[in-house]
PDB file of C-alpha atoms in Angstrom:
ATOM      1  CA  UNK P   1    -264.881 -17.919   9.349  1.00 69.00           C
ATOM      2  CA  UNK P   2    -261.573 -17.125   7.536  1.00 77.00           C
ATOM      3  CA  UNK P   3    -260.281 -18.447   4.037  1.00 80.00           C
ATOM      4  CA  UNK P   4    -256.354 -18.869   3.591  1.00 82.00           C
ATOM      5  CA  UNK P   5    -255.342 -18.342   0.096  1.00 84.00           C
ATOM      6  CA  UNK P   6    -252.767 -17.018  -2.479  1.00 86.00           C
ATOM      7  CA  UNK P   7    -253.672 -14.598  -5.210  1.00 86.00           C
ATOM      8  CA  UNK P   8    -252.099 -14.397  -8.784  1.00 88.00           C
ATOM      9  CA  UNK P   9    -252.545 -11.185 -10.963  1.00 87.00           C
ATOM     10  CA  UNK P  10    -253.200 -11.406 -14.756  1.00 85.00           C
ATOM     11  CA  UNK P  11    -249.241 -11.749 -15.351  1.00 85.00           C
ATOM     12  CA  UNK P  12    -248.805 -14.594 -12.927  1.00 82.00           C
ATOM     13  CA  UNK P  13    -247.310 -12.523 -10.313  1.00 84.00           C
ATOM     14  CA  UNK P  14    -248.147 -13.379  -6.770  1.00 84.00           C
ATOM     15  CA  UNK P  15    -250.172 -10.562  -5.105  1.00 81.00           C
ATOM     16  CA  UNK P  16    -250.712 -12.259  -1.859  1.00 77.00           C
ATOM     17  CA  UNK P  17    -249.133 -15.381  -0.198  1.00 76.00           C
ATOM     18  CA  UNK P  18    -251.251 -17.422   2.429  1.00 69.00           C
ATOM     19  CA  UNK P  19    -253.367 -14.567   3.023  1.00 72.00           C
ATOM     20  CA  UNK P  20    -256.328 -14.734   5.428  1.00 79.00           C
ATOM     21  CA  UNK P  21    -259.763 -13.241   4.331  1.00 81.00           C
ATOM     22  CA  UNK P  22    -263.161 -13.250   6.086  1.00 82.00           C
ATOM     23  CA  UNK P  23    -265.802 -15.149   4.117  1.00 81.00           C
ATOM     24  CA  UNK P  24    -268.187 -12.433   4.267  1.00 84.00           C
ATOM     25  CA  UNK P  25    -265.702 -10.198   2.895  1.00 84.00           C
ATOM     26  CA  UNK P  26    -264.500 -12.441   0.376  1.00 82.00           C
ATOM     27  CA  UNK P  27    -267.951 -13.051  -0.941  1.00 85.00           C
ATOM     28  CA  UNK P  28    -268.786  -9.481  -1.174  1.00 85.00           C
ATOM     29  CA  UNK P  29    -265.570  -8.636  -2.831  1.00 84.00           C
ATOM     30  CA  UNK P  30    -265.763 -11.530  -5.477  1.00 83.00           C
ATOM     31  CA  UNK P  31    -269.590 -11.405  -6.009  1.00 83.00           C
ATOM     32  CA  UNK P  32    -270.259 -14.742  -4.388  1.00 84.00           C
ATOM     33  CA  UNK P  33    -272.820 -16.271  -2.265  1.00 84.00           C
ATOM     34  CA  UNK P  34    -272.031 -17.583   0.961  1.00 83.00           C
ATOM     35  CA  UNK P  35    -273.279 -21.094  -0.159  1.00 85.00           C
ATOM     36  CA  UNK P  36    -270.780 -20.852  -3.047  1.00 81.00           C
ATOM     37  CA  UNK P  37    -268.230 -21.466  -0.536  1.00 82.00           C
ATOM     38  CA  UNK P  38    -269.178 -24.964   0.185  1.00 79.00           C
ATOM     39  CA  UNK P  39    -267.446 -25.786  -2.952  1.00 76.00           C
ATOM     40  CA  UNK P  40    -263.998 -24.919  -1.672  1.00 75.00           C
ATOM     41  CA  UNK P  41    -264.317 -25.768   1.919  1.00 68.00           C
ATOM     42  CA  UNK P  42    -260.638 -26.126   2.763  1.00 57.00           C
ATOM     43  CA  UNK P  43    -261.318 -27.993   6.136  1.00 58.00           C
ATOM     44  CA  UNK P  44    -262.720 -31.002   4.441  1.00 58.00           C
ATOM     45  CA  UNK P  45    -260.754 -33.929   3.778  1.00 54.00           C
ATOM     46  CA  UNK P  46    -262.826 -34.938   0.712  1.00 62.00           C
ATOM     47  CA  UNK P  47    -265.526 -33.111  -1.524  1.00 74.00           C
ATOM     48  CA  UNK P  48    -267.222 -33.996  -4.610  1.00 84.00           C
ATOM     49  CA  UNK P  49    -265.233 -32.436  -7.495  1.00 89.00           C
ATOM     50  CA  UNK P  50    -267.279 -29.410  -8.766  1.00 89.00           C
ATOM     51  CA  UNK P  51    -266.694 -26.719 -11.438  1.00 91.00           C
ATOM     52  CA  UNK P  52    -269.366 -23.886 -10.420  1.00 90.00           C
ATOM     53  CA  UNK P  53    -269.853 -20.891 -12.940  1.00 90.00           C
ATOM     54  CA  UNK P  54    -270.789 -17.886 -11.552  1.00 89.00           C
ATOM     55  CA  UNK P  55    -271.428 -14.360 -13.279  1.00 86.00           C
ATOM     56  CA  UNK P  56    -268.013 -12.960 -12.491  1.00 88.00           C
ATOM     57  CA  UNK P  57    -265.889 -16.125 -11.486  1.00 90.00           C
ATOM     58  CA  UNK P  58    -265.676 -19.830 -11.846  1.00 92.00           C
ATOM     59  CA  UNK P  59    -265.066 -21.858  -8.867  1.00 92.00           C
ATOM     60  CA  UNK P  60    -263.058 -24.978  -9.333  1.00 91.00           C
ATOM     61  CA  UNK P  61    -262.748 -27.892  -6.671  1.00 90.00           C
ATOM     62  CA  UNK P  62    -260.812 -30.886  -8.302  1.00 88.00           C
ATOM     63  CA  UNK P  63    -258.595 -33.425  -6.698  1.00 83.00           C
ATOM     64  CA  UNK P  64    -255.851 -31.679  -4.799  1.00 82.00           C
ATOM     65  CA  UNK P  65    -256.713 -28.166  -6.335  1.00 86.00           C
ATOM     66  CA  UNK P  66    -259.321 -25.645  -5.217  1.00 88.00           C
ATOM     67  CA  UNK P  67    -259.217 -22.310  -6.838  1.00 89.00           C
ATOM     68  CA  UNK P  68    -261.271 -19.191  -7.775  1.00 91.00           C
ATOM     69  CA  UNK P  69    -260.656 -17.965 -11.447  1.00 92.00           C
ATOM     70  CA  UNK P  70    -261.626 -14.405 -12.647  1.00 90.00           C
ATOM     71  CA  UNK P  71    -260.934 -12.517 -15.947  1.00 88.00           C
ATOM     72  CA  UNK P  72    -257.845 -10.826 -14.266  1.00 87.00           C
ATOM     73  CA  UNK P  73    -256.720 -12.921 -11.272  1.00 89.00           C
ATOM     74  CA  UNK P  74    -256.538 -16.229  -9.800  1.00 90.00           C
ATOM     75  CA  UNK P  75    -256.958 -17.222  -6.308  1.00 89.00           C
ATOM     76  CA  UNK P  76    -255.593 -20.457  -5.050  1.00 88.00           C
ATOM     77  CA  UNK P  77    -256.984 -21.800  -1.629  1.00 85.00           C
ATOM     78  CA  UNK P  78    -254.636 -23.531   0.492  1.00 77.00           C
ATOM     79  CA  UNK P  79    -255.998 -26.876   1.142  1.00 62.00           C
ATOM     80  CA  UNK P  80    -255.646 -28.148   4.691  1.00 51.00           C
ATOM     81  CA  UNK P  81    -252.911 -30.775   5.187  1.00 46.00           C
ATOM     82  CA  UNK P  82    -251.310 -30.087   1.761  1.00 49.00           C
ATOM     83  CA  UNK P  83    -250.031 -26.816   1.329  1.00 44.00           C
ATOM     84  CA  UNK P  84    -246.481 -28.025   0.703  1.00 46.00           C
ATOM     85  CA  UNK P  85    -247.541 -30.967  -1.546  1.00 58.00           C
ATOM     86  CA  UNK P  86    -245.479 -31.727  -4.458  1.00 67.00           C
ATOM     87  CA  UNK P  87    -248.251 -31.679  -6.914  1.00 69.00           C
ATOM     88  CA  UNK P  88    -249.192 -28.089  -6.082  1.00 73.00           C
ATOM     89  CA  UNK P  89    -245.808 -26.802  -6.151  1.00 75.00           C
ATOM     90  CA  UNK P  90    -245.755 -27.971  -9.670  1.00 81.00           C
ATOM     91  CA  UNK P  91    -249.025 -26.648 -10.567  1.00 82.00           C
ATOM     92  CA  UNK P  92    -248.118 -23.136  -9.311  1.00 84.00           C
ATOM     93  CA  UNK P  93    -245.006 -23.029 -11.556  1.00 84.00           C
ATOM     94  CA  UNK P  94    -247.003 -24.159 -14.694  1.00 85.00           C
ATOM     95  CA  UNK P  95    -249.882 -21.968 -13.724  1.00 85.00           C
ATOM     96  CA  UNK P  96    -247.504 -18.848 -13.684  1.00 86.00           C
ATOM     97  CA  UNK P  97    -246.077 -19.863 -16.823  1.00 85.00           C
ATOM     98  CA  UNK P  98    -249.153 -20.365 -18.509  1.00 85.00           C
ATOM     99  CA  UNK P  99    -250.576 -16.873 -17.082  1.00 85.00           C
ATOM    100  CA  UNK P 100    -247.568 -15.182 -18.502  1.00 84.00           C
ATOM    101  CA  UNK P 101    -247.802 -16.541 -21.951  1.00 79.00           C
ATOM    102  CA  UNK P 102    -250.647 -15.709 -24.603  1.00 71.00           C
ATOM    103  CA  UNK P 103    -249.194 -17.493 -27.312  1.00 64.00           C
ATOM    104  CA  UNK P 104    -252.200 -19.916 -27.682  1.00 71.00           C
ATOM    105  CA  UNK P 105    -254.687 -16.970 -27.732  1.00 78.00           C
ATOM    106  CA  UNK P 106    -256.945 -18.434 -24.857  1.00 84.00           C
ATOM    107  CA  UNK P 107    -258.464 -15.953 -22.456  1.00 89.00           C
ATOM    108  CA  UNK P 108    -256.896 -15.552 -19.039  1.00 89.00           C
ATOM    109  CA  UNK P 109    -259.617 -17.824 -17.161  1.00 91.00           C
ATOM    110  CA  UNK P 110    -259.376 -20.597 -19.928  1.00 91.00           C
ATOM    111  CA  UNK P 111    -255.291 -20.633 -19.613  1.00 90.00           C
ATOM    112  CA  UNK P 112    -255.823 -20.920 -15.564  1.00 91.00           C
ATOM    113  CA  UNK P 113    -258.414 -23.579 -16.012  1.00 92.00           C
ATOM    114  CA  UNK P 114    -256.150 -25.417 -18.472  1.00 92.00           C
ATOM    115  CA  UNK P 115    -253.399 -25.396 -15.894  1.00 91.00           C
ATOM    116  CA  UNK P 116    -255.582 -26.907 -13.215  1.00 92.00           C
ATOM    117  CA  UNK P 117    -256.920 -29.664 -15.603  1.00 93.00           C
ATOM    118  CA  UNK P 118    -253.372 -30.450 -16.766  1.00 92.00           C
ATOM    119  CA  UNK P 119    -252.234 -30.918 -13.163  1.00 90.00           C
ATOM    120  CA  UNK P 120    -255.184 -33.034 -12.221  1.00 91.00           C
ATOM    121  CA  UNK P 121    -254.852 -35.516 -15.212  1.00 92.00           C
ATOM    122  CA  UNK P 122    -251.134 -35.565 -14.770  1.00 91.00           C
ATOM    123  CA  UNK P 123    -251.766 -36.488 -10.950  1.00 89.00           C
ATOM    124  CA  UNK P 124    -254.357 -39.204 -11.864  1.00 91.00           C
ATOM    125  CA  UNK P 125    -251.946 -40.690 -14.486  1.00 91.00           C
ATOM    126  CA  UNK P 126    -249.081 -40.664 -12.131  1.00 90.00           C
ATOM    127  CA  UNK P 127    -251.283 -42.282  -9.284  1.00 90.00           C
ATOM    128  CA  UNK P 128    -252.379 -45.015 -11.854  1.00 91.00           C
ATOM    129  CA  UNK P 129    -248.764 -45.748 -13.084  1.00 90.00           C
ATOM    130  CA  UNK P 130    -247.757 -46.062  -9.329  1.00 90.00           C
ATOM    131  CA  UNK P 131    -250.570 -48.613  -8.992  1.00 88.00           C
ATOM    132  CA  UNK P 132    -250.247 -50.616 -12.171  1.00 86.00           C
ATOM    133  CA  UNK P 133    -246.724 -51.635 -11.597  1.00 87.00           C
ATOM    134  CA  UNK P 134    -247.126 -53.570  -8.238  1.00 86.00           C
ATOM    135  CA  UNK P 135    -250.429 -55.021  -9.457  1.00 85.00           C
ATOM    136  CA  UNK P 136    -249.386 -56.251 -12.739  1.00 84.00           C
ATOM    137  CA  UNK P 137    -246.553 -57.997 -10.893  1.00 82.00           C
ATOM    138  CA  UNK P 138    -249.020 -59.505  -8.216  1.00 78.00           C
ATOM    139  CA  UNK P 139    -251.067 -60.710 -10.925  1.00 79.00           C
ATOM    140  CA  UNK P 140    -248.491 -62.183 -12.881  1.00 77.00           C
ATOM    141  CA  UNK P 141    -247.314 -64.205  -9.675  1.00 74.00           C
ATOM    142  CA  UNK P 142    -250.875 -65.616  -9.210  1.00 72.00           C
ATOM    143  CA  UNK P 143    -251.698 -66.232 -12.760  1.00 66.00           C
ATOM    144  CA  UNK P 144    -249.764 -69.655 -13.195  1.00 60.00           C
ATOM    145  CA  UNK P 145    -252.375 -72.278 -12.059  1.00 49.00           C
ATOM    146  CA  UNK P 146    -249.608 -74.869 -11.588  1.00 43.00           C
ATOM    147  CA  UNK P 147    -247.851 -72.837  -9.113  1.00 50.00           C
ATOM    148  CA  UNK P 148    -250.732 -70.786  -7.881  1.00 52.00           C
ATOM    149  CA  UNK P 149    -251.243 -72.805  -4.448  1.00 54.00           C
ATOM    150  CA  UNK P 150    -247.488 -72.255  -3.627  1.00 53.00           C
ATOM    151  CA  UNK P 151    -247.783 -68.402  -4.198  1.00 51.00           C
ATOM    152  CA  UNK P 152    -251.065 -68.142  -2.262  1.00 55.00           C
ATOM    153  CA  UNK P 153    -249.670 -67.151   1.165  1.00 58.00           C
ATOM    154  CA  UNK P 154    -251.113 -64.644   3.628  1.00 62.00           C
ATOM    155  CA  UNK P 155    -249.077 -61.721   2.228  1.00 70.00           C
ATOM    156  CA  UNK P 156    -249.956 -62.097  -1.575  1.00 73.00           C
ATOM    157  CA  UNK P 157    -253.471 -62.247  -0.673  1.00 74.00           C
ATOM    158  CA  UNK P 158    -253.368 -59.424   1.484  1.00 79.00           C
ATOM    159  CA  UNK P 159    -251.594 -57.423  -0.929  1.00 80.00           C
ATOM    160  CA  UNK P 160    -254.442 -58.491  -3.569  1.00 80.00           C
ATOM    161  CA  UNK P 161    -257.182 -57.083  -1.297  1.00 81.00           C
ATOM    162  CA  UNK P 162    -255.281 -53.888  -0.570  1.00 85.00           C
ATOM    163  CA  UNK P 163    -254.554 -53.047  -4.088  1.00 85.00           C
ATOM    164  CA  UNK P 164    -258.138 -54.020  -4.893  1.00 85.00           C
ATOM    165  CA  UNK P 165    -259.466 -51.285  -2.438  1.00 88.00           C
ATOM    166  CA  UNK P 166    -256.826 -48.659  -3.576  1.00 89.00           C
ATOM    167  CA  UNK P 167    -257.963 -49.219  -7.273  1.00 89.00           C
ATOM    168  CA  UNK P 168    -261.584 -49.092  -6.595  1.00 89.00           C
ATOM    169  CA  UNK P 169    -261.031 -45.619  -4.763  1.00 90.00           C
ATOM    170  CA  UNK P 170    -258.840 -44.598  -7.543  1.00 91.00           C
ATOM    171  CA  UNK P 171    -261.663 -45.323 -10.181  1.00 90.00           C
ATOM    172  CA  UNK P 172    -264.364 -43.662  -8.144  1.00 91.00           C
ATOM    173  CA  UNK P 173    -262.113 -40.543  -7.934  1.00 90.00           C
ATOM    174  CA  UNK P 174    -261.334 -40.425 -11.722  1.00 92.00           C
ATOM    175  CA  UNK P 175    -265.159 -40.978 -12.352  1.00 93.00           C
ATOM    176  CA  UNK P 176    -266.314 -38.123 -10.188  1.00 92.00           C
ATOM    177  CA  UNK P 177    -263.751 -35.955 -11.858  1.00 93.00           C
ATOM    178  CA  UNK P 178    -265.057 -37.015 -15.185  1.00 93.00           C
ATOM    179  CA  UNK P 179    -268.577 -36.571 -14.061  1.00 93.00           C
ATOM    180  CA  UNK P 180    -267.910 -32.922 -13.194  1.00 92.00           C
ATOM    181  CA  UNK P 181    -266.546 -32.086 -16.210  1.00 93.00           C
ATOM    182  CA  UNK P 182    -269.526 -33.930 -18.003  1.00 93.00           C
ATOM    183  CA  UNK P 183    -271.887 -31.749 -15.841  1.00 92.00           C
ATOM    184  CA  UNK P 184    -270.463 -28.509 -17.318  1.00 93.00           C
ATOM    185  CA  UNK P 185    -270.148 -29.800 -21.003  1.00 92.00           C
ATOM    186  CA  UNK P 186    -273.883 -30.729 -20.788  1.00 92.00           C
ATOM    187  CA  UNK P 187    -274.898 -27.107 -19.518  1.00 91.00           C
ATOM    188  CA  UNK P 188    -274.786 -24.637 -22.782  1.00 91.00           C
ATOM    189  CA  UNK P 189    -275.467 -21.599 -20.349  1.00 90.00           C
ATOM    190  CA  UNK P 190    -272.578 -22.560 -18.104  1.00 90.00           C
ATOM    191  CA  UNK P 191    -270.155 -22.951 -20.977  1.00 91.00           C
ATOM    192  CA  UNK P 192    -271.126 -19.489 -22.301  1.00 91.00           C
ATOM    193  CA  UNK P 193    -270.984 -17.984 -19.048  1.00 91.00           C
ATOM    194  CA  UNK P 194    -267.085 -19.113 -18.597  1.00 92.00           C
ATOM    195  CA  UNK P 195    -266.088 -16.451 -21.037  1.00 92.00           C
ATOM    196  CA  UNK P 196    -265.432 -13.807 -18.154  1.00 90.00           C
ATOM    197  CA  UNK P 197    -262.939 -11.787 -20.376  1.00 89.00           C
ATOM    198  CA  UNK P 198    -265.755 -11.397 -22.990  1.00 89.00           C
ATOM    199  CA  UNK P 199    -268.307 -10.199 -20.282  1.00 88.00           C
ATOM    200  CA  UNK P 200    -265.750  -7.771 -18.684  1.00 86.00           C
ATOM    201  CA  UNK P 201    -265.471  -6.317 -22.212  1.00 85.00           C
ATOM    202  CA  UNK P 202    -269.112  -6.255 -22.414  1.00 85.00           C
ATOM    203  CA  UNK P 203    -269.448  -8.853 -24.821  1.00 86.00           C
ATOM    204  CA  UNK P 204    -271.879 -11.698 -23.808  1.00 84.00           C
ATOM    205  CA  UNK P 205    -272.042 -14.667 -25.604  1.00 84.00           C
ATOM    206  CA  UNK P 206    -274.985 -16.638 -26.819  1.00 87.00           C
ATOM    207  CA  UNK P 207    -275.873 -20.071 -25.052  1.00 84.00           C
ATOM    208  CA  UNK P 208    -274.671 -21.964 -28.109  1.00 86.00           C
ATOM    209  CA  UNK P 209    -271.489 -19.893 -28.635  1.00 84.00           C
ATOM    210  CA  UNK P 210    -268.836 -21.834 -26.596  1.00 86.00           C
ATOM    211  CA  UNK P 211    -266.896 -23.896 -28.956  1.00 88.00           C
ATOM    212  CA  UNK P 212    -263.440 -23.096 -27.676  1.00 90.00           C
ATOM    213  CA  UNK P 213    -263.926 -23.770 -24.073  1.00 91.00           C
ATOM    214  CA  UNK P 214    -266.190 -26.755 -24.982  1.00 92.00           C
ATOM    215  CA  UNK P 215    -263.055 -28.276 -27.008  1.00 93.00           C
ATOM    216  CA  UNK P 216    -260.859 -27.546 -23.958  1.00 92.00           C
ATOM    217  CA  UNK P 217    -262.986 -29.536 -21.560  1.00 93.00           C
ATOM    218  CA  UNK P 218    -263.643 -32.272 -23.883  1.00 94.00           C
ATOM    219  CA  UNK P 219    -259.987 -33.047 -24.480  1.00 93.00           C
ATOM    220  CA  UNK P 220    -259.471 -33.215 -20.730  1.00 93.00           C
ATOM    221  CA  UNK P 221    -262.897 -35.199 -20.197  1.00 94.00           C
ATOM    222  CA  UNK P 222    -261.469 -37.941 -22.694  1.00 95.00           C
ATOM    223  CA  UNK P 223    -258.319 -38.045 -20.777  1.00 94.00           C
ATOM    224  CA  UNK P 224    -259.933 -38.732 -17.401  1.00 94.00           C
ATOM    225  CA  UNK P 225    -262.259 -41.276 -18.963  1.00 93.00           C
ATOM    226  CA  UNK P 226    -259.365 -43.123 -20.669  1.00 94.00           C
ATOM    227  CA  UNK P 227    -257.614 -43.206 -17.206  1.00 93.00           C
ATOM    228  CA  UNK P 228    -260.749 -44.481 -15.372  1.00 92.00           C
ATOM    229  CA  UNK P 229    -261.065 -46.986 -18.348  1.00 92.00           C
ATOM    230  CA  UNK P 230    -257.534 -48.272 -17.556  1.00 91.00           C
ATOM    231  CA  UNK P 231    -258.233 -48.531 -13.804  1.00 91.00           C
ATOM    232  CA  UNK P 232    -261.774 -50.431 -14.470  1.00 90.00           C
ATOM    233  CA  UNK P 233    -259.924 -52.972 -16.770  1.00 90.00           C
ATOM    234  CA  UNK P 234    -257.293 -53.455 -14.284  1.00 89.00           C
ATOM    235  CA  UNK P 235    -259.751 -54.059 -11.619  1.00 87.00           C
ATOM    236  CA  UNK P 236    -261.505 -56.428 -13.621  1.00 86.00           C
ATOM    237  CA  UNK P 237    -258.228 -58.509 -13.928  1.00 85.00           C
ATOM    238  CA  UNK P 238    -257.892 -58.491 -10.265  1.00 82.00           C
ATOM    239  CA  UNK P 239    -261.393 -59.804  -9.758  1.00 83.00           C
ATOM    240  CA  UNK P 240    -260.756 -62.641 -12.194  1.00 81.00           C
ATOM    241  CA  UNK P 241    -257.651 -63.509 -10.432  1.00 78.00           C
ATOM    242  CA  UNK P 242    -259.657 -63.344  -7.058  1.00 77.00           C
ATOM    243  CA  UNK P 243    -262.607 -65.730  -8.614  1.00 78.00           C
ATOM    244  CA  UNK P 244    -259.495 -68.175  -9.845  1.00 76.00           C
ATOM    245  CA  UNK P 245    -257.989 -67.967  -6.008  1.00 75.00           C
ATOM    246  CA  UNK P 246    -261.562 -68.402  -4.660  1.00 76.00           C
ATOM    247  CA  UNK P 247    -262.033 -71.698  -6.781  1.00 77.00           C
ATOM    248  CA  UNK P 248    -258.647 -73.095  -5.831  1.00 74.00           C
ATOM    249  CA  UNK P 249    -259.438 -72.611  -2.106  1.00 74.00           C
ATOM    250  CA  UNK P 250    -262.899 -74.145  -2.643  1.00 77.00           C
ATOM    251  CA  UNK P 251    -261.099 -77.190  -4.125  1.00 77.00           C
ATOM    252  CA  UNK P 252    -258.604 -77.573  -1.409  1.00 75.00           C
ATOM    253  CA  UNK P 253    -261.292 -76.939   1.069  1.00 79.00           C
ATOM    254  CA  UNK P 254    -263.532 -79.902  -0.438  1.00 80.00           C
ATOM    255  CA  UNK P 255    -260.419 -82.272  -0.481  1.00 79.00           C
ATOM    256  CA  UNK P 256    -260.008 -81.555   3.190  1.00 82.00           C
ATOM    257  CA  UNK P 257    -263.735 -82.281   3.617  1.00 83.00           C
ATOM    258  CA  UNK P 258    -263.504 -85.599   1.859  1.00 81.00           C
ATOM    259  CA  UNK P 259    -260.440 -86.686   3.661  1.00 82.00           C
ATOM    260  CA  UNK P 260    -262.011 -85.971   7.016  1.00 84.00           C
ATOM    261  CA  UNK P 261    -264.976 -87.666   6.087  1.00 83.00           C
ATOM    262  CA  UNK P 262    -263.264 -90.876   4.884  1.00 83.00           C
ATOM    263  CA  UNK P 263    -261.136 -90.871   7.930  1.00 85.00           C
ATOM    264  CA  UNK P 264    -264.386 -90.650  10.050  1.00 86.00           C
ATOM    265  CA  UNK P 265    -265.760 -93.627   8.077  1.00 83.00           C
ATOM    266  CA  UNK P 266    -262.776 -95.861   8.753  1.00 86.00           C
ATOM    267  CA  UNK P 267    -263.014 -94.877  12.226  1.00 87.00           C
ATOM    268  CA  UNK P 268    -266.584 -96.183  12.427  1.00 82.00           C
ATOM    269  CA  UNK P 269    -265.506 -99.407  10.803  1.00 84.00           C
ATOM    270  CA  UNK P 270    -262.829 -99.777  13.280  1.00 85.00           C
ATOM    271  CA  UNK P 271    -265.325 -99.192  16.007  1.00 86.00           C
ATOM    272  CA  UNK P 272    -267.725-101.918  14.902  1.00 83.00           C
ATOM    273  CA  UNK P 273    -264.575-104.365  14.760  1.00 81.00           C
ATOM    274  CA  UNK P 274    -263.533-103.532  18.216  1.00 83.00           C
ATOM    275  CA  UNK P 275    -267.153-103.743  19.560  1.00 80.00           C
ATOM    276  CA  UNK P 276    -266.842-107.654  19.005  1.00 75.00           C
ATOM    277  CA  UNK P 277    -263.748-107.570  21.155  1.00 73.00           C
ATOM    278  CA  UNK P 278    -265.460-105.686  23.604  1.00 74.00           C
ATOM    279  CA  UNK P 279    -268.365-107.799  23.990  1.00 72.00           C
ATOM    280  CA  UNK P 280    -266.362-111.321  23.993  1.00 70.00           C
ATOM    281  CA  UNK P 281    -263.781-109.696  26.440  1.00 69.00           C
ATOM    282  CA  UNK P 282    -266.321-109.317  29.140  1.00 68.00           C
ATOM    283  CA  UNK P 283    -265.780-111.602  32.264  1.00 60.00           C
ATOM    284  CA  UNK P 284    -269.083-113.785  31.168  1.00 57.00           C
ATOM    285  CA  UNK P 285    -269.189-117.351  30.276  1.00 65.00           C
ATOM    286  CA  UNK P 286    -269.864-117.740  26.590  1.00 64.00           C
ATOM    287  CA  UNK P 287    -269.002-121.400  26.040  1.00 65.00           C
ATOM    288  CA  UNK P 288    -266.889-120.330  23.092  1.00 66.00           C
ATOM    289  CA  UNK P 289    -263.495-120.357  25.122  1.00 65.00           C
ATOM    290  CA  UNK P 290    -262.795-123.982  24.376  1.00 70.00           C
ATOM    291  CA  UNK P 291    -264.056-124.090  20.826  1.00 69.00           C
ATOM    292  CA  UNK P 292    -261.175-124.377  18.310  1.00 75.00           C
ATOM    293  CA  UNK P 293    -263.025-122.422  15.705  1.00 74.00           C
ATOM    294  CA  UNK P 294    -264.649-119.747  17.740  1.00 70.00           C
ATOM    295  CA  UNK P 295    -261.560-117.243  17.263  1.00 74.00           C
ATOM    296  CA  UNK P 296    -261.544-117.524  13.730  1.00 78.00           C
ATOM    297  CA  UNK P 297    -265.214-117.317  13.255  1.00 79.00           C
ATOM    298  CA  UNK P 298    -265.746-114.346  15.479  1.00 75.00           C
ATOM    299  CA  UNK P 299    -262.691-112.475  13.865  1.00 80.00           C
ATOM    300  CA  UNK P 300    -263.893-113.166  10.456  1.00 84.00           C
ATOM    301  CA  UNK P 301    -267.398-111.792  11.530  1.00 82.00           C
ATOM    302  CA  UNK P 302    -265.885-108.883  13.090  1.00 82.00           C
ATOM    303  CA  UNK P 303    -263.900-107.890   9.838  1.00 85.00           C
ATOM    304  CA  UNK P 304    -267.052-108.594   7.616  1.00 87.00           C
ATOM    305  CA  UNK P 305    -268.989-106.275   9.744  1.00 84.00           C
ATOM    306  CA  UNK P 306    -266.378-103.692   9.610  1.00 82.00           C
ATOM    307  CA  UNK P 307    -266.010-103.744   5.936  1.00 86.00           C
ATOM    308  CA  UNK P 308    -269.722-104.008   5.534  1.00 85.00           C
ATOM    309  CA  UNK P 309    -270.056-100.611   7.572  1.00 83.00           C
ATOM    310  CA  UNK P 310    -267.365 -99.141   5.408  1.00 82.00           C
ATOM    311  CA  UNK P 311    -268.983-100.117   2.331  1.00 85.00           C
ATOM    312  CA  UNK P 312    -272.350 -98.840   3.098  1.00 85.00           C
ATOM    313  CA  UNK P 313    -271.287 -95.652   4.480  1.00 82.00           C
ATOM    314  CA  UNK P 314    -268.923 -95.127   1.291  1.00 80.00           C
ATOM    315  CA  UNK P 315    -271.518 -95.927  -0.969  1.00 82.00           C
ATOM    316  CA  UNK P 316    -273.938 -93.462   0.828  1.00 80.00           C
ATOM    317  CA  UNK P 317    -271.173 -90.883   0.770  1.00 76.00           C
ATOM    318  CA  UNK P 318    -271.153 -91.314  -3.108  1.00 77.00           C
ATOM    319  CA  UNK P 319    -274.533 -91.105  -3.485  1.00 79.00           C
ATOM    320  CA  UNK P 320    -274.730 -87.891  -1.965  1.00 74.00           C
ATOM    321  CA  UNK P 321    -271.896 -86.424  -3.721  1.00 69.00           C
ATOM    322  CA  UNK P 322    -274.140 -87.220  -7.133  1.00 67.00           C
ATOM    323  CA  UNK P 323    -277.118 -85.148  -5.828  1.00 56.00           C
ATOM    324  CA  UNK P 324    -277.032 -81.717  -7.205  1.00 48.00           C
ATOM    325  CA  UNK P 325    -278.092 -78.994  -5.012  1.00 46.00           C
TER     326      UNK P 325
END
């Protein structure tokens, strides 16, 4: 029933570090509803990215950052398991610098929001760069068809599968962040309500008067969309490589099947030939023992039978191979 968070004032100074607040007191102090706190549930491993606009605050839950933005303060929630993460440390430093600086003329809440979006997009780009290098190298190893069978060992195929899963998850994460920004951009009332400093000064914006924040969100929306598009292109290359690998494996499997079938036909022919030996080798009188031409005649008949069985089976195999499924 408690929230652990760090508070920053309008000058970027830390008011409270890792302070614990009851959810009921927190909601009452910041004019929130208890259901609003679902957005920043700090004990969930993953939640859908959300930007929730309320009359006196903006709740942001994107990637590794969960924060509450007001016209004169920022509350950064300590996400369970990532309190000392590198990305959060860089974000806090950048946030304090932006809150202190007023050169760009942006309201306090928009400077804080921009710091969050910069941290999120930078984190996405860094993660994509980390994935892109090994994936391109792996695809380069599997690209040459002449050497692909030598390159297709268990380790490379396992790496291909693992990187495909990682890219798929990364693309979904990037698209979910893009969708969160798009949801706000499509709602004029929410965009106008994000001007918390103006509302605090008694100035309320019309629903269509939100050009400043719209341009801010649109810029990072495009960046996120570009990152997701790069990940999608990389995944398409991986799928193409997977299809080529699967095709070569199918060809190899078919070659092994043909070899096995031909070996079976040869074995069948040899069995037919050996049948004559078994027949005439029994301890029965057949009156061929003293005939000078019996051995050659029987041997020739046995070989002709074996060759005939081989030819018939091979012709049937070729006929079946020509039949299209």
